[in-house]
Amino acid sequence: MNPDIIAAQMTRRSVVAGLGTMALAAGAASLAEAQLAASPPSGSHPMNEGVKPTDPFPQNPELTSQNPNAWSPPPTDAGDVNAFRYPFAVAHNRVTRGGWGRQVTIRDLPISKDLAGVNMRLEAGGIRELHWHVPAEWGFMIQGDARVTAVDTEGRSFVDDVGKGDIFNFPGGIPHSIQGLEGGCEFLLVFDDGNFSEFDTFLITDWINHTPRDVVARSLNLPGQTLDNVPKKDLWIFASSVPGPLEEDRRAAAGGAGGAPANAYSFRMSRQSPDKRTKGGEVRIVDSTRFKASATIASALVTLEPGGLRELHWHPNADEWQYFVAGTGRQTVFTGGGKARTIDFRAGDVGYVQKSLPHYIENTGNTQMMFLEMFKAPRYTDISMAQWLSRLPPGLVDAHLKLGARAIAQIPREKMVIVPV
Ligand code: CO
Ligand code: CO
């Protein structure tokens, strides 16, 4: 069962006695209490009164301690908001001698309609079988090195080695493979279809085993008995030996013809200088304007220092699929109608924020936090709350928020993206 749902049910049980009374500013003893009490009174029913819950019968204390904003939510949270987190740690893992793979799709996280993700490990020499699929595949190397191959519609071969922080992108229908090099590797794959399944791709062995043998033999211009050794069960991920030098593989694959351009399907994201860097962290954006193959999937890699904050913003063009690479943090999504929910995130979690829903991400730990923002879109776009409010007639903003002209003039006019610590 989804741990977010479990945590939310626990929270609701613990606060049910308190529902129906709202925190009142009158009598608040401190400024903090006054702010707390003043924050939630409009819209949907508040979920709590800012009171720390007691728990005489603790269940699963490890999970509870990892989710402080579920157990004791900020008083600004209100109403029912669909879960927007699913940890890879609770996803089914398919394990072979060559490596393993697990996925988070719409079946696990029902709001994730546009994108799905796979976390995969390949041992040294381990091969993700030659295959293709309908959606596009975007990959991020988490650790180690891999050799990737593809052949494009012009028949040009692509062979490249990718390492930690590099990305690759195989457009829908382009056949490809991934192989672990010395030491093996781990990576993340993102597909531009939430309904995708890594266990239902078009595999070369599976295809051959489900095609009349004489048709395969004629198509490959081979005698039928040559096909006797083709494995009868699909390989998916299987053990093999580490391939030789890249240049040798490239030459052999091209066979005298010109290959695809060297970086047709790969991109060195880690070597790209940050688009934005503040004392709070940095962000690198890669979309089709920089990496042509990434025509349907845009991405941003965000690093937050301890205390760092990805500013309040939303994305007007697409849903955001997130993968948390390192660290711990929290995120609140406001869904309109007075509803909001805060969820804690940590390395290995998937998050999902629907198009135009405003959110922030805050590093709540004492180590660096890193995450990917992914979009089913050719371009990365966002709107910042600060930039929106600072580029309006100040009187109009003051009429709404009563901040005063001096405060309004202090709001940054440029997107901070990451608020300095
Ligand atoms: Co694939
Ligand atoms: Co965002």
mmCIF file with all atom_site columns, N, CA and C in Angstrom, residues 26-48:
data_model
loop_
_atom_site.group_PDB
_atom_site.id
_atom_site.type_symbol
_atom_site.label_atom_id
_atom_site.label_alt_id
_atom_site.label_comp_id
_atom_site.label_asym_id
_atom_site.label_entity_id
_atom_site.label_seq_id
_atom_site.pdbx_PDB_ins_code
_atom_site.Cartn_x
_atom_site.Cartn_y
_atom_site.Cartn_z
_atom_site.occupancy
_atom_site.B_iso_or_equiv
_atom_site.pdbx_formal_charge
_atom_site.auth_seq_id
_atom_site.auth_comp_id
_atom_site.auth_asym_id
_atom_site.auth_atom_id
_atom_site.pdbx_PDB_model_num
ATOM 1  N N  . ALA A 1 26 ? -6.656  35.453 18.150 1.00 0.00 ? 26 ALA A N  1
ATOM 2  C CA . ALA A 1 26 ? -6.831  36.079 19.455 1.00 0.00 ? 26 ALA A CA 1
ATOM 3  C C  . ALA A 1 26 ? -6.198  35.230 20.549 1.00 0.00 ? 26 ALA A C  1
ATOM 4  N N  . GLY A 1 27 ? -5.397  35.814 21.374 1.00 0.00 ? 27 GLY A N  1
ATOM 5  C CA . GLY A 1 27 ? -4.822  35.094 22.495 1.00 0.00 ? 27 GLY A CA 1
ATOM 6  C C  . GLY A 1 27 ? -3.521  34.391 22.166 1.00 0.00 ? 27 GLY A C  1
ATOM 7  N N  . ALA A 1 28 ? -3.073  34.438 20.892 1.00 0.00 ? 28 ALA A N  1
ATOM 8  C CA . ALA A 1 28 ? -1.818  33.790 20.541 1.00 0.00 ? 28 ALA A CA 1
ATOM 9  C C  . ALA A 1 28 ? -0.678  34.465 21.294 1.00 0.00 ? 28 ALA A C  1
ATOM 10 N N  . ALA A 1 29 ? 0.166   33.648 21.933 1.00 0.00 ? 29 ALA A N  1
ATOM 11 C CA . ALA A 1 29 ? 1.165   34.193 22.853 1.00 0.00 ? 29 ALA A CA 1
ATOM 12 C C  . ALA A 1 29 ? 2.391   34.747 22.132 1.00 0.00 ? 29 ALA A C  1
ATOM 13 N N  . SER A 1 30 ? 2.763   34.180 20.999 1.00 0.00 ? 30 SER A N  1
ATOM 14 C CA . SER A 1 30 ? 3.990   34.622 20.340 1.00 0.00 ? 30 SER A CA 1
ATOM 15 C C  . SER A 1 30 ? 3.698   34.959 18.886 1.00 0.00 ? 30 SER A C  1
ATOM 16 N N  . LEU A 1 31 ? 4.709   35.589 18.252 1.00 0.00 ? 31 LEU A N  1
ATOM 17 C CA . LEU A 1 31 ? 4.571   35.935 16.835 1.00 0.00 ? 31 LEU A CA 1
ATOM 18 C C  . LEU A 1 31 ? 4.383   34.655 16.007 1.00 0.00 ? 31 LEU A C  1
ATOM 19 N N  . ALA A 1 32 ? 5.183   33.633 16.346 1.00 0.00 ? 32 ALA A N  1
ATOM 20 C CA . ALA A 1 32 ? 5.087   32.367 15.603 1.00 0.00 ? 32 ALA A CA 1
ATOM 21 C C  . ALA A 1 32 ? 3.687   31.788 15.714 1.00 0.00 ? 32 ALA A C  1
ATOM 22 N N  . GLU A 1 33 ? 3.153   31.813 16.907 1.00 0.00 ? 33 GLU A N  1
ATOM 23 C CA . GLU A 1 33 ? 1.810   31.287 17.101 1.00 0.00 ? 33 GLU A CA 1
ATOM 24 C C  . GLU A 1 33 ? 0.776   32.105 16.342 1.00 0.00 ? 33 GLU A C  1
ATOM 25 N N  . ALA A 1 34 ? 0.996   33.434 16.344 1.00 0.00 ? 34 ALA A N  1
ATOM 26 C CA . ALA A 1 34 ? 0.056   34.314 15.645 1.00 0.00 ? 34 ALA A CA 1
ATOM 27 C C  . ALA A 1 34 ? 0.064   34.014 14.155 1.00 0.00 ? 34 ALA A C  1
ATOM 28 N N  . GLN A 1 35 ? 1.276   33.813 13.588 1.00 0.00 ? 35 GLN A N  1
ATOM 29 C CA . GLN A 1 35 ? 1.385   33.507 12.160 1.00 0.00 ? 35 GLN A CA 1
ATOM 30 C C  . GLN A 1 35 ? 0.725   32.175 11.870 1.00 0.00 ? 35 GLN A C  1
ATOM 31 N N  . LEU A 1 36 ? 1.006   31.211 12.754 1.00 0.00 ? 36 LEU A N  1
ATOM 32 C CA . LEU A 1 36 ? 0.465   29.868 12.600 1.00 0.00 ? 36 LEU A CA 1
ATOM 33 C C  . LEU A 1 36 ? -1.060  29.904 12.621 1.00 0.00 ? 36 LEU A C  1
ATOM 34 N N  . ALA A 1 37 ? -1.576  30.659 13.598 1.00 0.00 ? 37 ALA A N  1
ATOM 35 C CA . ALA A 1 37 ? -3.022  30.704 13.763 1.00 0.00 ? 37 ALA A CA 1
ATOM 36 C C  . ALA A 1 37 ? -3.678  31.487 12.634 1.00 0.00 ? 37 ALA A C  1
ATOM 37 N N  . ALA A 1 38 ? -2.953  32.491 12.110 1.00 0.00 ? 38 ALA A N  1
ATOM 38 C CA . ALA A 1 38 ? -3.559  33.368 11.108 1.00 0.00 ? 38 ALA A CA 1
ATOM 39 C C  . ALA A 1 38 ? -3.582  32.713 9.732  1.00 0.00 ? 38 ALA A C  1
ATOM 40 N N  . SER A 1 39 ? -2.772  31.655 9.546  1.00 0.00 ? 39 SER A N  1
ATOM 41 C CA . SER A 1 39 ? -2.575  31.163 8.181  1.00 0.00 ? 39 SER A CA 1
ATOM 42 C C  . SER A 1 39 ? -3.721  30.364 7.576  1.00 0.00 ? 39 SER A C  1
ATOM 43 N N  . PRO A 1 40 ? -4.437  29.505 8.283  1.00 0.00 ? 40 PRO A N  1
ATOM 44 C CA . PRO A 1 40 ? -5.283  28.573 7.524  1.00 0.00 ? 40 PRO A CA 1
ATOM 45 C C  . PRO A 1 40 ? -6.781  28.836 7.426  1.00 0.00 ? 40 PRO A C  1
ATOM 46 N N  . PRO A 1 41 ? -7.329  30.013 7.774  1.00 0.00 ? 41 PRO A N  1
ATOM 47 C CA . PRO A 1 41 ? -8.770  30.009 7.998  1.00 0.00 ? 41 PRO A CA 1
ATOM 48 C C  . PRO A 1 41 ? -9.666  29.986 6.761  1.00 0.00 ? 41 PRO A C  1
ATOM 49 N N  . SER A 1 42 ? -9.159  30.185 5.543  1.00 0.00 ? 42 SER A N  1
ATOM 50 C CA . SER A 1 42 ? -10.090 30.264 4.415  1.00 0.00 ? 42 SER A CA 1
ATOM 51 C C  . SER A 1 42 ? -10.161 28.951 3.649  1.00 0.00 ? 42 SER A C  1
ATOM 52 N N  . GLY A 1 43 ? -11.095 28.870 2.739  1.00 0.00 ? 43 GLY A N  1
ATOM 53 C CA . GLY A 1 43 ? -11.168 27.730 1.830  1.00 0.00 ? 43 GLY A CA 1
ATOM 54 C C  . GLY A 1 43 ? -11.598 26.456 2.531  1.00 0.00 ? 43 GLY A C  1
ATOM 55 N N  . SER A 1 44 ? -10.962 25.357 2.113  1.00 0.00 ? 44 SER A N  1
ATOM 56 C CA . SER A 1 44 ? -11.327 24.040 2.619  1.00 0.00 ? 44 SER A CA 1
ATOM 57 C C  . SER A 1 44 ? -11.041 23.931 4.106  1.00 0.00 ? 44 SER A C  1
ATOM 58 N N  . HIS A 1 45 ? -11.586 22.882 4.749  1.00 0.00 ? 45 HIS A N  1
ATOM 59 C CA . HIS A 1 45 ? -11.397 22.704 6.176  1.00 0.00 ? 45 HIS A CA 1
ATOM 60 C C  . HIS A 1 45 ? -9.930  22.465 6.497  1.00 0.00 ? 45 HIS A C  1
ATOM 61 N N  . PRO A 1 46 ? -9.420  23.108 7.553  1.00 0.00 ? 46 PRO A N  1
ATOM 62 C CA . PRO A 1 46 ? -8.052  22.822 7.947  1.00 0.00 ? 46 PRO A CA 1
ATOM 63 C C  . PRO A 1 46 ? -7.952  21.385 8.456  1.00 0.00 ? 46 PRO A C  1
ATOM 64 N N  . MET A 1 47 ? -6.803  20.755 8.261  1.00 0.00 ? 47 MET A N  1
ATOM 65 C CA . MET A 1 47 ? -6.643  19.360 8.661  1.00 0.00 ? 47 MET A CA 1
ATOM 66 C C  . MET A 1 47 ? -6.207  19.248 10.116 1.00 0.00 ? 47 MET A C  1
ATOM 67 N N  . ASN A 1 48 ? -5.704  20.328 10.686 1.00 0.00 ? 48 ASN A N  1
ATOM 68 C CA . ASN A 1 48 ? -5.265  20.266 12.075 1.00 0.00 ? 48 ASN A CA 1
ATOM 69 C C  . ASN A 1 48 ? -5.190  21.684 12.614 1.00 0.00 ? 48 ASN A C  1
#
